Tab-separated table of C-alpha atoms and ligand atoms in Angstrom:
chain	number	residue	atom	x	y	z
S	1	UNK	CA	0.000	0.000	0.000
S	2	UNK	CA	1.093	3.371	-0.446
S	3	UNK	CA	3.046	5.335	1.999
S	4	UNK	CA	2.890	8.426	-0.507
S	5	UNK	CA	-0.718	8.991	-0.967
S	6	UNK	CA	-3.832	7.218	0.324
S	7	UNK	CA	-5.672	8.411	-2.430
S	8	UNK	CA	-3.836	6.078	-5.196
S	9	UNK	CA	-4.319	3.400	-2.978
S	10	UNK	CA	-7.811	3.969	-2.937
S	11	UNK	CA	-8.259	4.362	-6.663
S	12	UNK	CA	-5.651	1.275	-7.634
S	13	UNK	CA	-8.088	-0.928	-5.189
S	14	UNK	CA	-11.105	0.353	-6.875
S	15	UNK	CA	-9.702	-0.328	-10.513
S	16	UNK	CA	-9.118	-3.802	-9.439
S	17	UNK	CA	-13.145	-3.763	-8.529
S	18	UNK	CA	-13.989	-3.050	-12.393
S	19	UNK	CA	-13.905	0.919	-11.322
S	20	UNK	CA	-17.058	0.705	-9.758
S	21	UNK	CA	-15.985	4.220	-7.891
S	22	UNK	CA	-15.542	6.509	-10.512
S	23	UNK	CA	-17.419	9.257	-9.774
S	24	UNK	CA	-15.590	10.083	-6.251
S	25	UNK	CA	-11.644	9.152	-8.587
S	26	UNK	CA	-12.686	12.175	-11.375
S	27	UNK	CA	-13.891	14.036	-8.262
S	28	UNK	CA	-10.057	13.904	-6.666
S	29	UNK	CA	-8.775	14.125	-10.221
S	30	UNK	CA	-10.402	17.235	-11.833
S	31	UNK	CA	-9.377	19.022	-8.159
S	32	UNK	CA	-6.401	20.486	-6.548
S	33	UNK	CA	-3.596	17.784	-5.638
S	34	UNK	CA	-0.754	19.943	-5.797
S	35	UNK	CA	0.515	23.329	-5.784
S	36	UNK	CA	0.847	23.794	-9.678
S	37	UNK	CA	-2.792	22.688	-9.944
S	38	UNK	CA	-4.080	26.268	-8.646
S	39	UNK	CA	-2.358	27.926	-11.786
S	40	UNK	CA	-5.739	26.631	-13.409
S	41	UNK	CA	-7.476	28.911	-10.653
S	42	UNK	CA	-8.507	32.151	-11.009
S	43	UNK	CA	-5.611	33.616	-8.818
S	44	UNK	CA	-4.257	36.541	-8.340
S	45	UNK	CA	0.034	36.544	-8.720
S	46	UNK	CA	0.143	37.613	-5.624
S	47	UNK	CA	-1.842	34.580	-4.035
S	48	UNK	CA	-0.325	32.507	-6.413
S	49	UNK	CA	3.007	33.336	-4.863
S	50	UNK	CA	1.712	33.200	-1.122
S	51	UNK	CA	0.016	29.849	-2.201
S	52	UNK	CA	3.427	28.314	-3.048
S	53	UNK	CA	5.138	29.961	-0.074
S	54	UNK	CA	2.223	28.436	2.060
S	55	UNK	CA	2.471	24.901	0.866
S	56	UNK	CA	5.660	24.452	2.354
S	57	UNK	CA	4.185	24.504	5.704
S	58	UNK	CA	0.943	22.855	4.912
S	59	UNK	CA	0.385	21.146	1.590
S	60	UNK	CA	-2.579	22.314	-1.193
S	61	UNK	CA	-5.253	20.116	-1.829
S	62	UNK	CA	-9.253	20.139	-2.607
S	63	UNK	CA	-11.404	17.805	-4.481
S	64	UNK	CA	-13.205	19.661	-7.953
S	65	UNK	CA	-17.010	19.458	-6.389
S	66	UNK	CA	-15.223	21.644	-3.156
S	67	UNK	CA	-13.454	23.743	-5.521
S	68	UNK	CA	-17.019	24.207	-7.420
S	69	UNK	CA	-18.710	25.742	-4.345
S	70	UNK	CA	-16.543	28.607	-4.147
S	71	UNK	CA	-18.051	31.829	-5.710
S	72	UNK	CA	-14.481	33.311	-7.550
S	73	UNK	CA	-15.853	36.809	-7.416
S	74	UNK	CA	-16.320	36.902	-4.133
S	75	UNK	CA	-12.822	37.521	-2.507
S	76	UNK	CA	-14.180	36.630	0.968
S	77	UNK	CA	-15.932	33.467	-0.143
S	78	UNK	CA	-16.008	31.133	3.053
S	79	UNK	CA	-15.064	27.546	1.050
S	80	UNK	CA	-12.181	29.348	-0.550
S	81	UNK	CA	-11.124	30.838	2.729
S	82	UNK	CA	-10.757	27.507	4.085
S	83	UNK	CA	-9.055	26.083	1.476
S	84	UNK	CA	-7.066	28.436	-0.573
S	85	UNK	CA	-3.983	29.694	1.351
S	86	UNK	CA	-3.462	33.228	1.946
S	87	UNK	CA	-0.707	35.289	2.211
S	88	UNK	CA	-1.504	36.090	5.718
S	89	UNK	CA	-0.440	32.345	6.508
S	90	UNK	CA	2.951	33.689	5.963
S	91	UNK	CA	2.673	36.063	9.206
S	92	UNK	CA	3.353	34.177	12.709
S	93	UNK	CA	1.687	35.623	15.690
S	94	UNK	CA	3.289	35.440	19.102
S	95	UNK	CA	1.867	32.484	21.303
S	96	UNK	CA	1.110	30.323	18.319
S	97	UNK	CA	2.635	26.308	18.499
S	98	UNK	CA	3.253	23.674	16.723
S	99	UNK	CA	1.022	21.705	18.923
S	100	UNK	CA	-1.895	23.547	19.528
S	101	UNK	CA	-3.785	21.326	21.849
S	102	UNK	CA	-1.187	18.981	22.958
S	103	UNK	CA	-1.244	15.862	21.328
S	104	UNK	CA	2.349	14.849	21.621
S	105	UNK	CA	2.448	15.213	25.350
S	106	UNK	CA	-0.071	12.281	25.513
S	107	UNK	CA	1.345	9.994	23.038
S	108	UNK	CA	2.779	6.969	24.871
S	109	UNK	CA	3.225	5.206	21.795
S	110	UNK	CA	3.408	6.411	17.695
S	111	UNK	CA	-0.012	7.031	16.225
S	112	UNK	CA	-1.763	7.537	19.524
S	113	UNK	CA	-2.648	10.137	21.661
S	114	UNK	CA	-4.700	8.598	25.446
S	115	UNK	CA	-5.230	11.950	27.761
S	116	UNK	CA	-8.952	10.910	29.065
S	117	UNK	CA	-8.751	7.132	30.818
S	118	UNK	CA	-12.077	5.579	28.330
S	119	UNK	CA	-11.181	7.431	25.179
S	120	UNK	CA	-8.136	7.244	22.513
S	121	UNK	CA	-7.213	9.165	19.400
S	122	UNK	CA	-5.882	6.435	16.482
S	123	UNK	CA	-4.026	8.008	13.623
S	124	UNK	CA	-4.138	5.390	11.066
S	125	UNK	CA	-3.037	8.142	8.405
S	126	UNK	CA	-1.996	11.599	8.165
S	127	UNK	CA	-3.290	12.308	4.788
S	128	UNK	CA	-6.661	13.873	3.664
S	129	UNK	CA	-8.883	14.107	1.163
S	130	UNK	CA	-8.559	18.189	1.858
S	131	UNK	CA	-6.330	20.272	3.565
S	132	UNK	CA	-7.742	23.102	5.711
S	133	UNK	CA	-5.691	25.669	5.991
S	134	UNK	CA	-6.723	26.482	9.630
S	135	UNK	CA	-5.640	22.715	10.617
S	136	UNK	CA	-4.458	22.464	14.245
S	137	UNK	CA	-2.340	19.542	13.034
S	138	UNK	CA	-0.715	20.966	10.299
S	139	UNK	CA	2.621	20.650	11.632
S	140	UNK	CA	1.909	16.894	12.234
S	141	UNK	CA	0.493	16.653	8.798
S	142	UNK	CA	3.621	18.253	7.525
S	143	UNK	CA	6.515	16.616	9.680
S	144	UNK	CA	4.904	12.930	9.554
S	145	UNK	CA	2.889	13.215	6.432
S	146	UNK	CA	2.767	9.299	6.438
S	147	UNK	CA	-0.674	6.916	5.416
S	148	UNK	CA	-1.529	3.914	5.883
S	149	UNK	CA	0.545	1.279	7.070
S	150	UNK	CA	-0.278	-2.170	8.900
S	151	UNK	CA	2.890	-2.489	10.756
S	152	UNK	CA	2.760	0.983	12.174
S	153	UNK	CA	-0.590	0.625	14.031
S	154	UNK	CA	0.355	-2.435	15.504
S	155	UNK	CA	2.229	-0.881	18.368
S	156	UNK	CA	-1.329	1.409	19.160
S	157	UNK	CA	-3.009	-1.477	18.697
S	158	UNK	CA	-1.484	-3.384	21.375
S	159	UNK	CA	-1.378	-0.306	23.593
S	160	UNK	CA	-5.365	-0.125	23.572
S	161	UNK	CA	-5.616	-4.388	24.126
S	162	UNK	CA	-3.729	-3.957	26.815
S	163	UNK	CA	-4.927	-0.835	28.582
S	164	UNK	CA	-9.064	-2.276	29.550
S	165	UNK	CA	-9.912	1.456	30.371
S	166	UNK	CA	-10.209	2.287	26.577
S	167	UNK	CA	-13.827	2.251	25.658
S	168	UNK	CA	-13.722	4.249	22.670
S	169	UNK	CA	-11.407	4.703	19.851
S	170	UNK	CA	-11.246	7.335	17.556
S	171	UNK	CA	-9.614	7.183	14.171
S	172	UNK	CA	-8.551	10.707	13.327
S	173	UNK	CA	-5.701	12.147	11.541
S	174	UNK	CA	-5.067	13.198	8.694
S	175	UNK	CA	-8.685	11.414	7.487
S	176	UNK	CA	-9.547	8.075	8.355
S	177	UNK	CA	-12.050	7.759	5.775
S	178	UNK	CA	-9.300	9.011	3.074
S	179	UNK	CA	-8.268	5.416	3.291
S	180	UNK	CA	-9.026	2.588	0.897
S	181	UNK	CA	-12.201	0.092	1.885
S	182	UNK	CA	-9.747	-2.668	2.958
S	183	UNK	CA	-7.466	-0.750	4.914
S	184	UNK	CA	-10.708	0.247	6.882
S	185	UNK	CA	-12.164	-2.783	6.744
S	186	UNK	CA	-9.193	-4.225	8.323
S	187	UNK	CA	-8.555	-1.519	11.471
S	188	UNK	CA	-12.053	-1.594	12.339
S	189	UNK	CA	-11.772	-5.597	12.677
S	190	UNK	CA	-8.759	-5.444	14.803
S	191	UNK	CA	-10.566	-2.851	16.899
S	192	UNK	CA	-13.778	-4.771	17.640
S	193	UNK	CA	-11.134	-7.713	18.370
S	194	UNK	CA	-10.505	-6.030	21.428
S	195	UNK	CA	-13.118	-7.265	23.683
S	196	UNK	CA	-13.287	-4.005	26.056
S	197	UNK	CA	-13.575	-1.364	23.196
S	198	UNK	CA	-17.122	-0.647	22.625
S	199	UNK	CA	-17.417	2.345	20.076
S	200	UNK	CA	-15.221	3.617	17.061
S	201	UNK	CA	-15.630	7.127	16.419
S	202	UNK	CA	-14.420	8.498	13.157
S	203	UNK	CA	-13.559	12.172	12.929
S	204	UNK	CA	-13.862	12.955	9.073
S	205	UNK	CA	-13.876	15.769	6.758
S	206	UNK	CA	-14.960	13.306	3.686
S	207	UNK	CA	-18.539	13.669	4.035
S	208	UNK	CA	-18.283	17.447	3.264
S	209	UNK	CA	-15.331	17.637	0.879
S	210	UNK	CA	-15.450	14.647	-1.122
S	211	UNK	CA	-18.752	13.309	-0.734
S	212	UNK	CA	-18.892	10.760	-3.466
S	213	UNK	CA	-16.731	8.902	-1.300
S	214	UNK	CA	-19.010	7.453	1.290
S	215	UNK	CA	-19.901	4.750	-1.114
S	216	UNK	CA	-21.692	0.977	0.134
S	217	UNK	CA	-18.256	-0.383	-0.032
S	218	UNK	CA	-17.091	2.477	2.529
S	219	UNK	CA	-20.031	2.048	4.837
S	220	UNK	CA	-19.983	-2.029	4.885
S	221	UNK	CA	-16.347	-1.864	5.634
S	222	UNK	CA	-17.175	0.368	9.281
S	223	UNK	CA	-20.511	-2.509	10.187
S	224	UNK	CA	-19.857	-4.595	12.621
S	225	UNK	CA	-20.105	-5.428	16.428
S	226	UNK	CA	-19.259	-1.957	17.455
S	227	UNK	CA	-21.329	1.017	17.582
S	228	UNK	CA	-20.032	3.516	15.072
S	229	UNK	CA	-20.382	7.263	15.463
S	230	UNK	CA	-19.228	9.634	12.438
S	231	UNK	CA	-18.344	13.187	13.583
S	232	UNK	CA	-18.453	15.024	10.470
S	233	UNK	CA	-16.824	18.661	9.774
S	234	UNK	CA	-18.879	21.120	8.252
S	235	UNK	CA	-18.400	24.646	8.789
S	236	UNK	CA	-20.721	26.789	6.288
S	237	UNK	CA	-24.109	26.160	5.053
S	238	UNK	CA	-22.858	26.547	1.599
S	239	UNK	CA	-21.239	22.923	2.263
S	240	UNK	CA	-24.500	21.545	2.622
S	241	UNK	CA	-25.467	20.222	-0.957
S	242	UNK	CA	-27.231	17.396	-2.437
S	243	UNK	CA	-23.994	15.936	-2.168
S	244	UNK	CA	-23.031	15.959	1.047
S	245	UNK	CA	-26.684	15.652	2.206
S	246	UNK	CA	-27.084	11.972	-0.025
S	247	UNK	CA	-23.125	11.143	2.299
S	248	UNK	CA	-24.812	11.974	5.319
S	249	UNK	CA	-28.263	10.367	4.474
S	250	UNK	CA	-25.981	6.992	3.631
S	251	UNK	CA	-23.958	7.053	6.825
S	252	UNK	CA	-27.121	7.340	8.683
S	253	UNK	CA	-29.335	4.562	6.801
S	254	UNK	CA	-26.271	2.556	8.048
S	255	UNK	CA	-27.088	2.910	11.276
S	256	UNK	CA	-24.407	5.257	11.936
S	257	UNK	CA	-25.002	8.116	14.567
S	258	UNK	CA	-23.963	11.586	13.301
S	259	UNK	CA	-22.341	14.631	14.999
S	260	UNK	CA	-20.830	17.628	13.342
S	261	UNK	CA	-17.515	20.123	14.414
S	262	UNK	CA	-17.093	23.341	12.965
S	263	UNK	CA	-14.291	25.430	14.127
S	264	UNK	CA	-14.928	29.116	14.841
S	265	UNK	CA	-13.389	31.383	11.575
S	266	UNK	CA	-13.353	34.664	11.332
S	267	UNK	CA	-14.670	35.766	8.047
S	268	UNK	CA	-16.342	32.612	7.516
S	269	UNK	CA	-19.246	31.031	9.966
S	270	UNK	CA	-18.135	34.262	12.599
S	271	UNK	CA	-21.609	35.816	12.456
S	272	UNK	CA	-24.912	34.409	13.914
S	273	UNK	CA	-26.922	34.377	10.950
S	274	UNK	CA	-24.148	31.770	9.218
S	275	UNK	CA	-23.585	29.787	12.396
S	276	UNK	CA	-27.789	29.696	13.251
S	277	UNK	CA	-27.931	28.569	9.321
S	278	UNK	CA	-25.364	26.081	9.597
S	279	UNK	CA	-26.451	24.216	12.366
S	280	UNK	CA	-30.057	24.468	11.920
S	281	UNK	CA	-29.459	23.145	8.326
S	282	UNK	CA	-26.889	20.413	9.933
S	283	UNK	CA	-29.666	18.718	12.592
S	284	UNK	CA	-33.136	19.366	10.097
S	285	UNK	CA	-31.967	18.916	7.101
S	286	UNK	CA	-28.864	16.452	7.367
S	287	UNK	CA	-29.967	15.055	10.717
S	288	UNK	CA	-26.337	15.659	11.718
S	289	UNK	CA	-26.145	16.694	15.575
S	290	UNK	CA	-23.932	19.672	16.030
S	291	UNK	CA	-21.360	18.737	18.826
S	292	UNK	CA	-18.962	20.668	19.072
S	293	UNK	CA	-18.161	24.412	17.775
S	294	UNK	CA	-14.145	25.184	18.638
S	295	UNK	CA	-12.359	27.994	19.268
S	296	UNK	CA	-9.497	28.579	16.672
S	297	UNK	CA	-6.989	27.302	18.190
S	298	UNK	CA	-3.621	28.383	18.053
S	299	UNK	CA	-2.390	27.229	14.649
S	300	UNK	CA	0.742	29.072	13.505
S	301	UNK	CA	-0.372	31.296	10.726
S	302	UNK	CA	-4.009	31.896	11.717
S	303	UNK	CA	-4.516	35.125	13.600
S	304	UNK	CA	-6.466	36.388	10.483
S	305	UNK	CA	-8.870	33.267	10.904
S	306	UNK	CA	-8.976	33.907	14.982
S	307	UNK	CA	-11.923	35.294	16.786
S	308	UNK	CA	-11.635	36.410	20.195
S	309	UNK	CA	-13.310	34.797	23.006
S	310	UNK	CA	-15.496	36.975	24.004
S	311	UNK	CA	-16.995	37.358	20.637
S	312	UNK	CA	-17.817	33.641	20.409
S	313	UNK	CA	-19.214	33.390	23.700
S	314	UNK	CA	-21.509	36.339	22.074
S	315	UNK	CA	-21.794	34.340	19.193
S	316	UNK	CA	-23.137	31.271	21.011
S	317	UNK	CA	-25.314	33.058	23.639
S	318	UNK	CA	-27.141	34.683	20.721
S	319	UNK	CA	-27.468	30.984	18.968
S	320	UNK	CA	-29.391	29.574	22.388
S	321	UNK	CA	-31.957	32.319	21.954
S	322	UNK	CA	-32.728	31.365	18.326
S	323	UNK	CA	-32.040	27.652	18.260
S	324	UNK	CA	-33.883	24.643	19.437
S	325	UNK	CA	-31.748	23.112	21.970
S	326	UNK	CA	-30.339	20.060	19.737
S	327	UNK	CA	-29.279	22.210	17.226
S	328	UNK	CA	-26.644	24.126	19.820
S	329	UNK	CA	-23.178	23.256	19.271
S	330	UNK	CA	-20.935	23.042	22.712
S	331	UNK	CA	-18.865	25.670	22.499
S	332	UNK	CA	-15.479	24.611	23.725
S	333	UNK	CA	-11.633	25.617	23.179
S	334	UNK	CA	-9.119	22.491	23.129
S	335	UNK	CA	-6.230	24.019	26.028
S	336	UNK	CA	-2.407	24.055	24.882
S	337	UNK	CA	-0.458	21.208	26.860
S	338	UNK	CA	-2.928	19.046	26.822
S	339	UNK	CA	-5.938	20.537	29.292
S	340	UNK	CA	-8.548	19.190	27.168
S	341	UNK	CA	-11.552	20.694	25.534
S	342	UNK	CA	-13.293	22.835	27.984
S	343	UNK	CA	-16.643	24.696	27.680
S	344	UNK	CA	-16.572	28.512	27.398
S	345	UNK	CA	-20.394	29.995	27.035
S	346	UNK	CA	-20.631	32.564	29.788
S	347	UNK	CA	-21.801	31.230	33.189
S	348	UNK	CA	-24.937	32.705	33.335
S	349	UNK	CA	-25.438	31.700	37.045
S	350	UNK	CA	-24.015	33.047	39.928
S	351	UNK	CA	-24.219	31.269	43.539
S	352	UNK	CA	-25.597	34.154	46.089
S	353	UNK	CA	-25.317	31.580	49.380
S	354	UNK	CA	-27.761	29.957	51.477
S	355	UNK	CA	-28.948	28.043	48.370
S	356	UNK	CA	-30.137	31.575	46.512
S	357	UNK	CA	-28.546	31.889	42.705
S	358	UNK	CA	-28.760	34.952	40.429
S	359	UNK	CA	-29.648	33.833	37.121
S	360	UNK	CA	-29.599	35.518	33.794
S	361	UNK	CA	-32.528	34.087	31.684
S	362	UNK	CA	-32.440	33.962	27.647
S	363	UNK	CA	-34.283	37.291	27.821
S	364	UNK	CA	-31.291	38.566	29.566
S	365	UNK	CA	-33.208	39.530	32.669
S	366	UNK	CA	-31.716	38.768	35.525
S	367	UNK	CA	-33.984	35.932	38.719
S	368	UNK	CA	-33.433	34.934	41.715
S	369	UNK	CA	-33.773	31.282	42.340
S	370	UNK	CA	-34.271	29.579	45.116
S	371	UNK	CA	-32.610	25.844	45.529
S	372	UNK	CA	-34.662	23.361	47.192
S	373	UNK	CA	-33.453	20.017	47.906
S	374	UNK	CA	-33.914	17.211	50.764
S	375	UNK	CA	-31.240	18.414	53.131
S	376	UNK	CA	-32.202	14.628	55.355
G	401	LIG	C1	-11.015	15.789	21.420
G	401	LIG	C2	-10.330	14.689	22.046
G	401	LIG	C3	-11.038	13.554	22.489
G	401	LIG	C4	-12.525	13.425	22.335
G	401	LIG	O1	-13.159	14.265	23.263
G	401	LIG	P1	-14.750	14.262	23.388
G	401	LIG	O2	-15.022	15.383	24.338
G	401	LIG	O3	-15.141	12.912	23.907
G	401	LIG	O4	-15.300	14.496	22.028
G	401	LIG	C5	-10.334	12.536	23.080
G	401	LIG	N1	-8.998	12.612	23.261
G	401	LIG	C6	-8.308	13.687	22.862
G	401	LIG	C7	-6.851	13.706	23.111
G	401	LIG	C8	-8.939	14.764	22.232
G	401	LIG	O5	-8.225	15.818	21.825
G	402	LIG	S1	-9.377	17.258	7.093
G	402	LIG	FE1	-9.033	17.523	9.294
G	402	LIG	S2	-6.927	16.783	9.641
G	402	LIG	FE2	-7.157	17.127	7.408
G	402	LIG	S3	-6.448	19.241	7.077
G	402	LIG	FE3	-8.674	19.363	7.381
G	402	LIG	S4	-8.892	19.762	9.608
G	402	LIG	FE4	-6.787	18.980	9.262
C-alpha cells in the first residue's frame, strides 16, 4: 500500500473492482492535488506566490465538487477561505505552536494520543482528502505526512488491548475515511477484536469535501459489532449540498449516529446568521447533531482566521436564543499542553449563598432562584 498517498491506494483498489468508484476518482482528479494545480485557478500573482510559499508549511489540496462551491468573485468566499492559502499564513503571531492542543504530550506510543482514561485518538493516516488551511495539526500533517501502514498501528493497537480502560477509539488524523475500503475494513476488525472497546468514532472531513466517497463499499467496511459514530466537519451552510446531504443520508441509513464540528473562523461562519444557518441546516436537514463548535486554536499562521473569546461566547449566547436546543453546538476551546476541551459559554449563574442563585434568563433579565433540595 502506499506510503505516498492514500488516495492512489484507494483508486488502484477500486480499478481492481472493475472501477465501480468513478465518480468520487474524477472528483479527486479534476481538483487540486498539488501546488501547480491552482495555476488553473482564477488567482491573483500575488496569491499565487503566497500559495506556493504556504504549501511548504501545509500542503494544497481540494477535491473539484469543493473547488465548485466557491463563488471566484467573491474575494471573501467562506469555502475558498478555508481552502485556498493566503498570504496572511505567511505572518506568525506570538503564542502560536506547533502543537496547539497537545497531542504529543499524551502519546505513549506512535499514532496515539490517550489523555482521558475511556477514550483514545488512532491516527491510522496523516493524509486527507482536503487540507484546511486552519488545521491544528498541520505541523503533524507536515513533519509525519505518512498513510496507511499495517505495521505501524500495531504498536497502538497493542497499547489499547492492553490498557481495559479504553472504551472508545477514535480514528482521526489526517482522514480516516481518506483510506481505501480494505485498509478500513481491516482496522475496524482489529478494533472490535478487542473485547473491552465498545465504540469507534471516526472524525472525518470526507462527508463534506469529497462526498462521493461514502460509497456501500465504505459504509460495509465500518458494520460490525461496534457502535459507530461519524463526527463530520462542516463549517458553512454553503457545504451543505445534495452531495453531502445523499453522504450523510448513507452514513445514517447505516445505522451510523452523526455529529458535526465546525471550528470558529473569522470571516467565515463568525456571524450568527451563518452559524444559526449552519447548524439548523446540519440537525433538520442532514440530521447531523452539532457537537462541538471550537475555538481557533492556536495554529501558527491563523490570527487572520482567529476570533476572540469573548466574541464567540456572544456568538453562542445569541445561537441559544434562536435555536432549538439540539441544534446548539458546545462551544469549547481544546487548552495548549494538553488541558482538554473545555466549555466557554458565559456562566450565566451566579451562587448568592444559602442556596439563593442569580440567574440571567435567555431574555437577559436577571432571577433569583431559590434551591430546594432534601437536606435529610
Ligand atoms: C477531542 C479529544 C477527544 C474526544 O473528546 P470528546 O469530548 O469525547 O469528544 C479525546 N482525546 C483527545 C486527546 C482529544 O483531543
Ligand atoms: S481534514 Fe481535518 S486533519 Fe485534514 S487538514 Fe482538514 S482539519 Fe486537518
Amino acid at each position: 500500500m502506499s506510503n505516498e498517498f492514500d488516495h492512489d491506494a484507494v483508486a488502484a483498489d477500486a480499478a481492481r473492482d472493475g472501477g465501480r468508484d468513478a465518480a468520487w476518482q474524477d472528483d479527486v482528479r479534476a481538483g487540486v492535488r498539488h501546488v501547480r494545480d491552482l495555476d488553473a485557478l482564477p488567482l491573483s500573482a500575488g496569491e499565487r506566490a503566497a500559495a506556493v510559499q504556504a504549501a511548504a508549511n501545509h500542503k494544497v489540496r481540494a477535491p473539484k465538487s469543493y473547488l465548485d462551491l466557491i463563488d471566484w468573485n467573491d474575494p471573501d468566499d467562506p469555502i475558498r477561505a478555508q481552502v485556498i492559502p493566503s498570504p496572511d499564513e505567511l505572518v506568525e503571531t506570538d503564542g502560536e505552536l506547533d502543537d496547539p492542543i497537545g497531542d504529543h504530550a499524551y502519546s505513549p506510543v506512535p499514532r496515539l494520543t490517550h489523555r482521558h482514561a475511556d477514550r483514545v485518538l488512532l491516527f491510522p493516516t496523516y493524509q486527507c482528502a482536503v487540507y484546511c488551511r486552519f488545521c491544528f495539526r498541520k505541523e503533524s500533517l507536515t513533519a509525519i505526512g505518512r498513510g496507511y501502514t499495517r505495521a505501524a498501528l500495531e504498536p497502538p493497537l497493542d497499547y489499547i488491548a492492553s490498557h481495559t480502560e479504553i472504551r472508545e477509539v477514535i480514528l482521526t488524523g489526517g482522514d480516516p475515511l481518506s483510506l481505501p475500503d480494505k485498509a478500513l475494513e481491516e482496522i475496524r476488525a482489529r478494533i472490535e477484536a478487542i473485547a473491552h472497546v465498545r465504540l469507534l468514532r471516526i472524525h472525518t472531513r470526507v462527508p463534506v469535501a469529497l462526498p462521493a466517497r461514502v460509497t456501500p463499499g465504505l459504509v460495509a467496511a465500518l458494520q460490525g459489532r461496534l457502535m459507530v459514530t461519524v463526527v463530520t466537519h462542516f463549517n458553512h451552510a454553503r457545504e451543505i449540498t445534495p452531495a453531502t446531504e445523499a453522504a450523510c443520508r448513507t452514513l445514517r441509513q447505516a445505522g451510523f449516529v452523526l455529529l458535526n464540528q465546525s471550528v470558529l473562523l473569522k470571516g467565515v461562519n463568525d456571524s450568527v446568521e451563518a452559524l444559526e444557518e449552519l447548524c439548523r441546516e446540519l440537525m433538520y436537514q442532514l440530521g447531523v447533531k452539532p457537537y462541538y463548535l471550537h475555538h481557533g486554536d492556536l495554529t501558527r499562521g491563523m490570527a487572520h482566521r482567529r476570533t476572540t473569546i469573548a466574541e464567540g461566547q456572544a456568538l453562542v449566547a445569541a445561537l441559544r436564543k434562536r435555536l432549538s436546543g439540539i441544534c446548539n453546538p458546545t462551544y469549547v476551546i481544546d487548552l495548549p499542553d494538553g488541558g482538554g476541551k473545555v466549555p466557554l459559554s458565559a456562566c450565566q449563574a451566579e451562587p448568592k449563598g444559602d442556596g439563593f442563585w442569580r440567574i440571567r434568563g435567555l431574555d437577559g433579565q436577571e432571577r433569583d432562584y431559590r434551591e430546594s433540595v432534601d437536606e435529610s
